[in-house]
mmCIF file with all atom_site columns, C-alpha atoms and ligand atoms in Angstrom:
data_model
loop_
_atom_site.group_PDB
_atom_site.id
_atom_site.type_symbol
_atom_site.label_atom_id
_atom_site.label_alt_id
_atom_site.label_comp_id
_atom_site.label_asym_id
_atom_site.label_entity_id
_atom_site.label_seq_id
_atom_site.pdbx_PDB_ins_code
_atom_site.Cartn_x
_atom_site.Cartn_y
_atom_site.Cartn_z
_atom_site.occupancy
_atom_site.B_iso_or_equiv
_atom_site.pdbx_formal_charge
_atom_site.auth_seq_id
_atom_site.auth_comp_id
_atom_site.auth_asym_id
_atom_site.auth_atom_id
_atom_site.pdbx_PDB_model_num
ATOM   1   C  CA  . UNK A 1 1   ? -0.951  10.943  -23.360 1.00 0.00 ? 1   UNK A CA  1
ATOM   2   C  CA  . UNK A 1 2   ? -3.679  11.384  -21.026 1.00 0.00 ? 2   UNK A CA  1
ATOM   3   C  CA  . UNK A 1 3   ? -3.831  8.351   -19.340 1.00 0.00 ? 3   UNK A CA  1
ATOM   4   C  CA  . UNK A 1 4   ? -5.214  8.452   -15.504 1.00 0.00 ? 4   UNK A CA  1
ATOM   5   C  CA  . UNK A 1 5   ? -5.946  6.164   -13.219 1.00 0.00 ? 5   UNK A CA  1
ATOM   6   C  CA  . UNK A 1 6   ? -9.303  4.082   -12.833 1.00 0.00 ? 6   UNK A CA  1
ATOM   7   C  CA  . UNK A 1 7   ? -10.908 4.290   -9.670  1.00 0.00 ? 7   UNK A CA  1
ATOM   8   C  CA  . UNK A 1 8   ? -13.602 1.606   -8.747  1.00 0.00 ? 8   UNK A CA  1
ATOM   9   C  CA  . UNK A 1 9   ? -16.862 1.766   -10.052 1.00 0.00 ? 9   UNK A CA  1
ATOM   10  C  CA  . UNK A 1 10  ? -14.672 2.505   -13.635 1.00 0.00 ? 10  UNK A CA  1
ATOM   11  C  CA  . UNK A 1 11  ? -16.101 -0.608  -15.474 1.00 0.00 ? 11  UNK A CA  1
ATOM   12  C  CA  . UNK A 1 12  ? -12.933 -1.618  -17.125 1.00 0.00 ? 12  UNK A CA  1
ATOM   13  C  CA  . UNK A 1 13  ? -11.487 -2.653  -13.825 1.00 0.00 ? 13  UNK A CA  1
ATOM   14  C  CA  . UNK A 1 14  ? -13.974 -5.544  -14.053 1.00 0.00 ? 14  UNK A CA  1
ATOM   15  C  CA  . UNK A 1 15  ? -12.858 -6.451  -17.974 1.00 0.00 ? 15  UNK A CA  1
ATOM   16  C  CA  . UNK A 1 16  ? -10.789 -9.321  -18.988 1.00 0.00 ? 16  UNK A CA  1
ATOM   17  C  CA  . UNK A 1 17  ? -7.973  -8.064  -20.697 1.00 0.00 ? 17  UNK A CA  1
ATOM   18  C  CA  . UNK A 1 18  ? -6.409  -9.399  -23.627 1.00 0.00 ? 18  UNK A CA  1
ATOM   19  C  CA  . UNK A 1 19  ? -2.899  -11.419 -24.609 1.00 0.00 ? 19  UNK A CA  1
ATOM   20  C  CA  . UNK A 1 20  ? -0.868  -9.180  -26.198 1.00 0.00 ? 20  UNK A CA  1
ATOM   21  C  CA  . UNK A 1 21  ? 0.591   -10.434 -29.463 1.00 0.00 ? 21  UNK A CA  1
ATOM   22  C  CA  . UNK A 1 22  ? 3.395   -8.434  -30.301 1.00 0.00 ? 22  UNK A CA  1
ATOM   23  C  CA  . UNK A 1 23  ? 5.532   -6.045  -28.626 1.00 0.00 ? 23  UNK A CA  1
ATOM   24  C  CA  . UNK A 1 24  ? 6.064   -3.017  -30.492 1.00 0.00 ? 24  UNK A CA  1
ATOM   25  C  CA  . UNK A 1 25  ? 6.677   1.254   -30.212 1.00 0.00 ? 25  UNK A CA  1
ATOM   26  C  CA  . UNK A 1 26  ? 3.774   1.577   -29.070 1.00 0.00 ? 26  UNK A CA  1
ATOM   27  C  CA  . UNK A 1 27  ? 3.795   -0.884  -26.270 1.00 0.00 ? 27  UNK A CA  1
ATOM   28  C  CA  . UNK A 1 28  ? 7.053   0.072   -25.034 1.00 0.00 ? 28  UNK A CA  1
ATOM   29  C  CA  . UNK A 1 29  ? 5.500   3.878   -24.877 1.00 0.00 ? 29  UNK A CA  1
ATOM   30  C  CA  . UNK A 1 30  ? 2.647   2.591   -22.823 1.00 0.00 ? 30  UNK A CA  1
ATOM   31  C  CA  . UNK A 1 31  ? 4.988   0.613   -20.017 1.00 0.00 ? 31  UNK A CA  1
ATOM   32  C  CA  . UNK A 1 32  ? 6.889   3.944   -20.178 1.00 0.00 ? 32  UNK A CA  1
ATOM   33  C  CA  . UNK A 1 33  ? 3.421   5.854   -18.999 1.00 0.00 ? 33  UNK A CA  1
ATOM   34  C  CA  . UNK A 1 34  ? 2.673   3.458   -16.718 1.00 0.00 ? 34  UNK A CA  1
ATOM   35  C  CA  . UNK A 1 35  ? 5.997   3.770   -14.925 1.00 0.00 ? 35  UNK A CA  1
ATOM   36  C  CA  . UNK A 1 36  ? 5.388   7.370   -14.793 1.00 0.00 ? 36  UNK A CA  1
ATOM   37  C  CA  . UNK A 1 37  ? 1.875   7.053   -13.284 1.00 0.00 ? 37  UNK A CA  1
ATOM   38  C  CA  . UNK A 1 38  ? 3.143   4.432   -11.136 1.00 0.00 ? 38  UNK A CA  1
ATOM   39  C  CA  . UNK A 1 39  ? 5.529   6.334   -9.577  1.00 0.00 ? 39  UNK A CA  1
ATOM   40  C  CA  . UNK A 1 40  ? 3.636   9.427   -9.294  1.00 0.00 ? 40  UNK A CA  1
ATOM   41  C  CA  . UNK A 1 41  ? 1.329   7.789   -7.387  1.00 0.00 ? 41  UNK A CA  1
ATOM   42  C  CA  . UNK A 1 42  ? 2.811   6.506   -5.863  1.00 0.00 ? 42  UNK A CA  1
ATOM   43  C  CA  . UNK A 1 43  ? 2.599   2.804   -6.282  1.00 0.00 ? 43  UNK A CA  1
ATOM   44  C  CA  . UNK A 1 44  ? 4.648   -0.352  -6.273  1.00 0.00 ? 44  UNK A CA  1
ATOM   45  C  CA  . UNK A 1 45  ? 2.821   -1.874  -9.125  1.00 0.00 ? 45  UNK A CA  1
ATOM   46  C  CA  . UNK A 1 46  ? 0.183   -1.044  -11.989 1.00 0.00 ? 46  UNK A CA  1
ATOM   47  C  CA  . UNK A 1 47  ? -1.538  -3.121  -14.443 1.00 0.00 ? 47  UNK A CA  1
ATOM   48  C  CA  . UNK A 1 48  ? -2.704  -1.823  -17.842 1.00 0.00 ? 48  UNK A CA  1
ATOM   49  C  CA  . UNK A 1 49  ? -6.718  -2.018  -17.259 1.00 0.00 ? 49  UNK A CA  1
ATOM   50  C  CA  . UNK A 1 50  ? -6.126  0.583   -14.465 1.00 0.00 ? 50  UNK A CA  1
ATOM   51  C  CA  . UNK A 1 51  ? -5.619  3.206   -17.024 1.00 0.00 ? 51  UNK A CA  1
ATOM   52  C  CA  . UNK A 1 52  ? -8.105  1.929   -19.198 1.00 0.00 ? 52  UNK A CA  1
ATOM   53  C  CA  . UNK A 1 53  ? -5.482  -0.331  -21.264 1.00 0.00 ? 53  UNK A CA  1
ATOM   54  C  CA  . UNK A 1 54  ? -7.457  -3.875  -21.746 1.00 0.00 ? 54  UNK A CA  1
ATOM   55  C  CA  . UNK A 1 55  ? -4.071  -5.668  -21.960 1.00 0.00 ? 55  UNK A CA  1
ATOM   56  C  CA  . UNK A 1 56  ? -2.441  -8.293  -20.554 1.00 0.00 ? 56  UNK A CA  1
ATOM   57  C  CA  . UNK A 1 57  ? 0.713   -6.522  -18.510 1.00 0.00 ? 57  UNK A CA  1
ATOM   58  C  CA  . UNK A 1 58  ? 1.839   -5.255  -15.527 1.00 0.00 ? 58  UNK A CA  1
ATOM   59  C  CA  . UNK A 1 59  ? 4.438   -2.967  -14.188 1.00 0.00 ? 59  UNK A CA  1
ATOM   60  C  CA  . UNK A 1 60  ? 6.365   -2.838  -11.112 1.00 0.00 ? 60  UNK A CA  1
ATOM   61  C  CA  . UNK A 1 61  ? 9.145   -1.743  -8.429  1.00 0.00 ? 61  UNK A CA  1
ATOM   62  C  CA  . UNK A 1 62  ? 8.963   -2.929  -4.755  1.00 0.00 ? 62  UNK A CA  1
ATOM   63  C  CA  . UNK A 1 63  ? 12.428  -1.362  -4.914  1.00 0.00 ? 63  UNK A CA  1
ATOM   64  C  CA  . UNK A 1 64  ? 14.670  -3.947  -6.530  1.00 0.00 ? 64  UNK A CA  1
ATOM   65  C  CA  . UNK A 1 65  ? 14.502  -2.211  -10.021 1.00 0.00 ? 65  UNK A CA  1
ATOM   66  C  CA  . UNK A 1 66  ? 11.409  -1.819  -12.333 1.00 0.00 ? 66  UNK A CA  1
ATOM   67  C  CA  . UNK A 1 67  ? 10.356  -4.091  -14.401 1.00 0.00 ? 67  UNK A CA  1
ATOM   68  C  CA  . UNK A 1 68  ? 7.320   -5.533  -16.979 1.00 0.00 ? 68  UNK A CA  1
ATOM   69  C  CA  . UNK A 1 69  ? 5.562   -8.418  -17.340 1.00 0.00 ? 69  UNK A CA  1
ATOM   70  C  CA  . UNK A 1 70  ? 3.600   -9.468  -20.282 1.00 0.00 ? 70  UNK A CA  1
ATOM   71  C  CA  . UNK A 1 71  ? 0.747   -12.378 -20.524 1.00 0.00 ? 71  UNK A CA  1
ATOM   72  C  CA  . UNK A 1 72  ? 1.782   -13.439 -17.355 1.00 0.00 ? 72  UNK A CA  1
ATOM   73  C  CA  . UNK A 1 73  ? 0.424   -16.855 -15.682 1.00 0.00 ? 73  UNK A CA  1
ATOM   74  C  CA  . UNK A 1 74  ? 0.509   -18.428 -12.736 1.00 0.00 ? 74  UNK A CA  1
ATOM   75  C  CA  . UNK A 1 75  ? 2.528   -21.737 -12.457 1.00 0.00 ? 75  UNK A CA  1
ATOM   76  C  CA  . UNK A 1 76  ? 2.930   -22.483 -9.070  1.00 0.00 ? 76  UNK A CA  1
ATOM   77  C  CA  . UNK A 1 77  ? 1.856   -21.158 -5.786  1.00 0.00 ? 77  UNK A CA  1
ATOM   78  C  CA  . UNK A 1 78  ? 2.497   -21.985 -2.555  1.00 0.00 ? 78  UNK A CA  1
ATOM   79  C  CA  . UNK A 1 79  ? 2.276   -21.266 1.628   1.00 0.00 ? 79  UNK A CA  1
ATOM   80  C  CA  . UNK A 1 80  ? -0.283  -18.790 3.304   1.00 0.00 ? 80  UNK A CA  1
ATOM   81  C  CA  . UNK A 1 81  ? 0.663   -15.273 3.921   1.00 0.00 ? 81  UNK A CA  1
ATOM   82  C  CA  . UNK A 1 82  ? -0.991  -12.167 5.571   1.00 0.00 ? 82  UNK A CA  1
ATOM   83  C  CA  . UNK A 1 83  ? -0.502  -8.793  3.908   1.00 0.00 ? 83  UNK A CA  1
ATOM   84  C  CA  . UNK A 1 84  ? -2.382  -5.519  4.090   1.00 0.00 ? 84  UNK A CA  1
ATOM   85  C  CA  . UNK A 1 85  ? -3.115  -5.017  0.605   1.00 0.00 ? 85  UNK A CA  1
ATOM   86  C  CA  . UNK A 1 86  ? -3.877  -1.652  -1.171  1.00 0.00 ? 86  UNK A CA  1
ATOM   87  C  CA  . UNK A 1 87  ? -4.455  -0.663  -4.618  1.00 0.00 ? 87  UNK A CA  1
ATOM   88  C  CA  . UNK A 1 88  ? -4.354  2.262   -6.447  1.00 0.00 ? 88  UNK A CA  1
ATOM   89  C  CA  . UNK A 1 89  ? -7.705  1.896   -8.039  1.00 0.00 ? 89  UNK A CA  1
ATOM   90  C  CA  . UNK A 1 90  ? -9.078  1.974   -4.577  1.00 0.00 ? 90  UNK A CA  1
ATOM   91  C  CA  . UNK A 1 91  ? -7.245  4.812   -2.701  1.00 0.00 ? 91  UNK A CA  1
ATOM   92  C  CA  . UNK A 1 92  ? -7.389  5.191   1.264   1.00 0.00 ? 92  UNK A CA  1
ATOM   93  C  CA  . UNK A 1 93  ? -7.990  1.075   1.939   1.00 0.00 ? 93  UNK A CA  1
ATOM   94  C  CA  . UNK A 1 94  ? -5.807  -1.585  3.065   1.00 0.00 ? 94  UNK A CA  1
ATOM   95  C  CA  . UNK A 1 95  ? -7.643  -4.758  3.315   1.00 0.00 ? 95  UNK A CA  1
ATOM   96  C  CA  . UNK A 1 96  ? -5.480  -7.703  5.643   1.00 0.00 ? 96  UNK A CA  1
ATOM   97  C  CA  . UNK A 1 97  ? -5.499  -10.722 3.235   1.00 0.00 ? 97  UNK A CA  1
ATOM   98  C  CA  . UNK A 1 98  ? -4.364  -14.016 3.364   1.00 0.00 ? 98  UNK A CA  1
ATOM   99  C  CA  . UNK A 1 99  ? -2.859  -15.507 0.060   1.00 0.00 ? 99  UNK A CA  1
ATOM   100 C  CA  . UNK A 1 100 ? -0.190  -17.893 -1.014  1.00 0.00 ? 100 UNK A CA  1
ATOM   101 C  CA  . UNK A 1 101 ? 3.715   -16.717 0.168   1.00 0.00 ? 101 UNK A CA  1
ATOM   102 C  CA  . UNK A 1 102 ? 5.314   -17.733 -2.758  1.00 0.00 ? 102 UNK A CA  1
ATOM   103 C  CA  . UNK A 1 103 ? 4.243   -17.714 -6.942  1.00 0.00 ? 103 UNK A CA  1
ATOM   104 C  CA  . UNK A 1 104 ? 5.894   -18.849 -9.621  1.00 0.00 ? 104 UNK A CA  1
ATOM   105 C  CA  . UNK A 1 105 ? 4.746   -16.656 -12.961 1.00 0.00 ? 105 UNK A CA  1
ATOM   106 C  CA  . UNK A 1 106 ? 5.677   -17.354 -16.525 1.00 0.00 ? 106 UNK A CA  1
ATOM   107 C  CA  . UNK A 1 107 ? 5.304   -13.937 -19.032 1.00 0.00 ? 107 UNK A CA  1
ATOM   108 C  CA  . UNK A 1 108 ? 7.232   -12.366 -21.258 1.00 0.00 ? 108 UNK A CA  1
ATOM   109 C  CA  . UNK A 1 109 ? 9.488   -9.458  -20.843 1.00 0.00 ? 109 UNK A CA  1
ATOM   110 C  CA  . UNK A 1 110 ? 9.674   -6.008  -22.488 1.00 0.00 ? 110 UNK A CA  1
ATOM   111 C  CA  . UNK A 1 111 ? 12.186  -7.546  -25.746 1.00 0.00 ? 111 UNK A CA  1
ATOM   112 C  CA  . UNK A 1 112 ? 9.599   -10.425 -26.638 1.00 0.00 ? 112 UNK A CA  1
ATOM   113 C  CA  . UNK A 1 113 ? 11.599  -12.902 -23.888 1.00 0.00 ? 113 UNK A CA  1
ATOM   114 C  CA  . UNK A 1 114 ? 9.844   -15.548 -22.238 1.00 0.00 ? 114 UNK A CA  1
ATOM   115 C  CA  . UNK A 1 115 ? 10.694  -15.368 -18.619 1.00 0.00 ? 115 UNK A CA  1
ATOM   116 C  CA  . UNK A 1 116 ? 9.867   -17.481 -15.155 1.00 0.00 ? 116 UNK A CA  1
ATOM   117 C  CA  . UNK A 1 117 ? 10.284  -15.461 -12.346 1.00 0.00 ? 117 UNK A CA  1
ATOM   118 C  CA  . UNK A 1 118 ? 9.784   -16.674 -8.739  1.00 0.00 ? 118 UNK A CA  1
ATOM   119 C  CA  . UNK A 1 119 ? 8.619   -14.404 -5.986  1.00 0.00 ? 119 UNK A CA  1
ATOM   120 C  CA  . UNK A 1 120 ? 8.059   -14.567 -2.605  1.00 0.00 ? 120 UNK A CA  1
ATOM   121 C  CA  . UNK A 1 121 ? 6.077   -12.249 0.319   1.00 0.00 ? 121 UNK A CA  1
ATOM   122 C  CA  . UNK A 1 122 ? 5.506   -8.872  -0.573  1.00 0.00 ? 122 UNK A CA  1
ATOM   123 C  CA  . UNK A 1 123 ? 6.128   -9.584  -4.606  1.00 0.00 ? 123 UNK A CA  1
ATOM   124 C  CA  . UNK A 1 124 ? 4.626   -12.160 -4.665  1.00 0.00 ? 124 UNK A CA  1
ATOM   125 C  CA  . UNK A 1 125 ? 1.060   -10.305 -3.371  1.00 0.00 ? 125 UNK A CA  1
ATOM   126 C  CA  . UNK A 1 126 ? 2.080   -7.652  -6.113  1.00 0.00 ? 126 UNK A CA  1
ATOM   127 C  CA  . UNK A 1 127 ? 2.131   -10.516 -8.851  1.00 0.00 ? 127 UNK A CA  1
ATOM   128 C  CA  . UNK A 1 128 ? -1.156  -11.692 -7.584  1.00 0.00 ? 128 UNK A CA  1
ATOM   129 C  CA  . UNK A 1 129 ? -2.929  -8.287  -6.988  1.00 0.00 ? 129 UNK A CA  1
ATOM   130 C  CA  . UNK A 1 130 ? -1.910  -6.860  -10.783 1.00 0.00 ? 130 UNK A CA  1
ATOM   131 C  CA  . UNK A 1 131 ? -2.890  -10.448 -12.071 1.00 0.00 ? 131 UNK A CA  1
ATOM   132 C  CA  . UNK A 1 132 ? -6.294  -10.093 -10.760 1.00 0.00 ? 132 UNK A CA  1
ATOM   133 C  CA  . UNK A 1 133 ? -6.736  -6.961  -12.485 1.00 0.00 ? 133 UNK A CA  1
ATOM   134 C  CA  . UNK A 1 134 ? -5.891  -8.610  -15.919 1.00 0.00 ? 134 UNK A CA  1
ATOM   135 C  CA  . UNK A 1 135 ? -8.913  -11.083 -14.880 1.00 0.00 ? 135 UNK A CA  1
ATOM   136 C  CA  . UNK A 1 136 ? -11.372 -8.037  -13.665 1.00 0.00 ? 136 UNK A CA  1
ATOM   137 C  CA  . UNK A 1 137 ? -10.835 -9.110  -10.513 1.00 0.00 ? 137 UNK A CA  1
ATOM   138 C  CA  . UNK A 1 138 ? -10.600 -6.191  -7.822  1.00 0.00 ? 138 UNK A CA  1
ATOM   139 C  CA  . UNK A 1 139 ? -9.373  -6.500  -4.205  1.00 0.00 ? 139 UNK A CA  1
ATOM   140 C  CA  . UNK A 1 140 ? -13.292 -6.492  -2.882  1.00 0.00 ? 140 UNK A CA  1
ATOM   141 C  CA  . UNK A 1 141 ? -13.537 -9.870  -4.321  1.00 0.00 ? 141 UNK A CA  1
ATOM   142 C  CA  . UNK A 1 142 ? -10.751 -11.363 -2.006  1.00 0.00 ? 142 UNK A CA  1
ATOM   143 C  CA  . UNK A 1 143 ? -11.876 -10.488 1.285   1.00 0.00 ? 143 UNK A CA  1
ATOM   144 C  CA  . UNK A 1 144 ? -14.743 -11.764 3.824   1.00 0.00 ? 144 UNK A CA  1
ATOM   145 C  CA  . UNK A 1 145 ? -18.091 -11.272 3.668   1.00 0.00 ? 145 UNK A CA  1
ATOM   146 C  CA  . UNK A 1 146 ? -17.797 -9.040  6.721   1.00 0.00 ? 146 UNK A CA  1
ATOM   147 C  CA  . UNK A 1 147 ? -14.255 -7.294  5.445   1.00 0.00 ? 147 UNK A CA  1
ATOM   148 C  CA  . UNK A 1 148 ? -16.362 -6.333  2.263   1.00 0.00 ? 148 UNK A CA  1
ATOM   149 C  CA  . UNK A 1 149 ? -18.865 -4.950  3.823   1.00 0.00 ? 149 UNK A CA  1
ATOM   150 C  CA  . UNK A 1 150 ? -16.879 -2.931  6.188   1.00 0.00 ? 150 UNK A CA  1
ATOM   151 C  CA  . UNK A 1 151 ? -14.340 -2.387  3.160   1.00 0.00 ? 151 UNK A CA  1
ATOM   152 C  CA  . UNK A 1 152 ? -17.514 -1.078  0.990   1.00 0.00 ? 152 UNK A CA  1
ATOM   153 C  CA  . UNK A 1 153 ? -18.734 1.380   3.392   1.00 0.00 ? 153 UNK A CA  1
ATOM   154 C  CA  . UNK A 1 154 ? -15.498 3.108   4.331   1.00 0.00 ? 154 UNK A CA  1
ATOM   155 C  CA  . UNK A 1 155 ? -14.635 3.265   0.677   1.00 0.00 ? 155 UNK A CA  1
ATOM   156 C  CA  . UNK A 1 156 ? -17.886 5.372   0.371   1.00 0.00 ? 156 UNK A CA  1
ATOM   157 C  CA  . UNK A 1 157 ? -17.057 7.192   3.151   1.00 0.00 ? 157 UNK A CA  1
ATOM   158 C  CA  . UNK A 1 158 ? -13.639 8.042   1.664   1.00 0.00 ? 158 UNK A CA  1
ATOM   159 C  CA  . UNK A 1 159 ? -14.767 9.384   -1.332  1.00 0.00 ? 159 UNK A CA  1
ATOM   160 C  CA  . UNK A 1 160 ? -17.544 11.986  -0.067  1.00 0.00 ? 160 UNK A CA  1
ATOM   161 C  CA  . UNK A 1 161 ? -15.851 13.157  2.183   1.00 0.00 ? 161 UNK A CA  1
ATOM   162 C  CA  . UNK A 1 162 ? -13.328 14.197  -0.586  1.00 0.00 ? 162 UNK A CA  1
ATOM   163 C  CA  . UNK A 1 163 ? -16.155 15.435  -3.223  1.00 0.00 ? 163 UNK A CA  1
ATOM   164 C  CA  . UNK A 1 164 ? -17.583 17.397  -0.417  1.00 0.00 ? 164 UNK A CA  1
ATOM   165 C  CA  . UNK A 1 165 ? -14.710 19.026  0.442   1.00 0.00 ? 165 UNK A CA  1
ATOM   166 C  CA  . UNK A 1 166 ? -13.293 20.189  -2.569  1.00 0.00 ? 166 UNK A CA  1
ATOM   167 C  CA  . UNK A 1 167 ? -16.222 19.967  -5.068  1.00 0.00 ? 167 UNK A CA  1
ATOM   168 C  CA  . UNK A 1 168 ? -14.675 17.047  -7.492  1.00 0.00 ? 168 UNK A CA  1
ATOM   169 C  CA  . UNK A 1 169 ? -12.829 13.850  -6.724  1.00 0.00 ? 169 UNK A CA  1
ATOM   170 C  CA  . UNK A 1 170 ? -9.250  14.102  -5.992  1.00 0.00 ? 170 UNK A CA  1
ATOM   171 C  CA  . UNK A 1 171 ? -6.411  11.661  -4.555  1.00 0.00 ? 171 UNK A CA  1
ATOM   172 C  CA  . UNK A 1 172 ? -7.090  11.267  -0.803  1.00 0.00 ? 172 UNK A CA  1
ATOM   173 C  CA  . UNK A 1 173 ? -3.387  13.051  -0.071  1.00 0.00 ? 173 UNK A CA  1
ATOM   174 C  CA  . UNK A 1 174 ? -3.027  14.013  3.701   1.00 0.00 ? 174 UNK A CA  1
ATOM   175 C  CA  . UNK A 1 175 ? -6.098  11.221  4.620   1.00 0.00 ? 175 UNK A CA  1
ATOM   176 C  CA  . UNK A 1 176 ? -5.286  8.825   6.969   1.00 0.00 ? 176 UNK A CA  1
ATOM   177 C  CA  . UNK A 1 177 ? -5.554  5.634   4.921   1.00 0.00 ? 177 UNK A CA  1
ATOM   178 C  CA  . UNK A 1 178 ? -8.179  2.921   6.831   1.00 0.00 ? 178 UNK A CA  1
ATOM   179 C  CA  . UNK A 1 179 ? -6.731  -0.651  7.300   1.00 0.00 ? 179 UNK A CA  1
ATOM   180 C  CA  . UNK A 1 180 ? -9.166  -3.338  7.204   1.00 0.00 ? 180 UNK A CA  1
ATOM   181 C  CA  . UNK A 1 181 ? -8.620  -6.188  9.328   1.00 0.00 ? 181 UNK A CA  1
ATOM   182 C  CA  . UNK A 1 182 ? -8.950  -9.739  9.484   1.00 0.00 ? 182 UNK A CA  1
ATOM   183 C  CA  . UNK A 1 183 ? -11.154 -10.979 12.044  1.00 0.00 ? 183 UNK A CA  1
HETATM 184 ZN ZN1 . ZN  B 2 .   ? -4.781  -2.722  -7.675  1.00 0.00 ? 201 ZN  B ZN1 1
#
């Protein structure tokens, strides 16, 4: 259907998207897309504004089976827990973050549902990350000052070195990817 993913800079990554309000065809063909993207990518997780979907849903697979979430919200959190995070929308960077170990979400599954699920470690992060991109909210917002700035400038360097080599922009396949620490 021609969906691709955003890369930063793409300003839908920075929109709010919107509760969904019923779950139809339609919907169930977009999750289907966004598996396939996901997976192509490959990825773990993907949220709808990073193919330019302004909705309020997620999808993911850390390896336990794939699955959908739908107006999720946060309930609980809890604990501290360091992670280098990446995200598709920014290819090449992992960024070490610190965030609560465990969530608690509420949403609503692919057949209209309500479900709680609880999550710890790494899907837990994944809830968190893809829940930030329903808010706008991209990884550069999370880290230091310093991690930002270092973050910012590698990103840059990422990407022309790609466009210079090849002419146009493509997925940084074969780069080494550049993990940002916490100091
Ligand atoms: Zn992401």
């Amino acid at each position: 259907m021609g969906y691709e993913i955003r890369t930063y800079g793409d300003p839908v990554l920075k929109s709010q998207s919107l509760a969904i309000e019923n779950i139809d065809d339609k919907l169930v063909r977009l999750t289907d897309a966004m598996f396939d993207i996901m997976y192509e990518a490959p990825g773990i997780g993907l949220a709808a504004p990073q193919i330019g979907v302004q909705k309020q849903l997620f999808v993911y697979d850390i390896g336990d089976g794939a699955d959908v979430l739908i107006n999720p919200v946060v309930v609980e959190s809890s604990g501290e827990w360091v992670y280098e995070e990446g995200c598709l929308s920014i290819p090449g960077l992992y960024v070490e973050m610190v965030r609560p170990k465990e969530i608690l979400l509420k949403g609503i599954n692919i057949d209209g549902e309500e479900v709680s699920v609880e999550a710890d470690e790494l899907l837990s992060r994944l809830f968190q990350h893809e829940l930030d991109h329903l808010n706008g909210v991209l990884m550069f917002e999370r880290m230091t000052p310093d991690q930002r700035t270092e973050a910012l400038a590698e990103y840059r360097r990422l990407t022309e070195s790609l466009e210079s080599a090849s002419g146009v922009r493509e997925k940084s396949k074969g780069q080494e990817p550049k993990v940002i620490k916490l100091k």
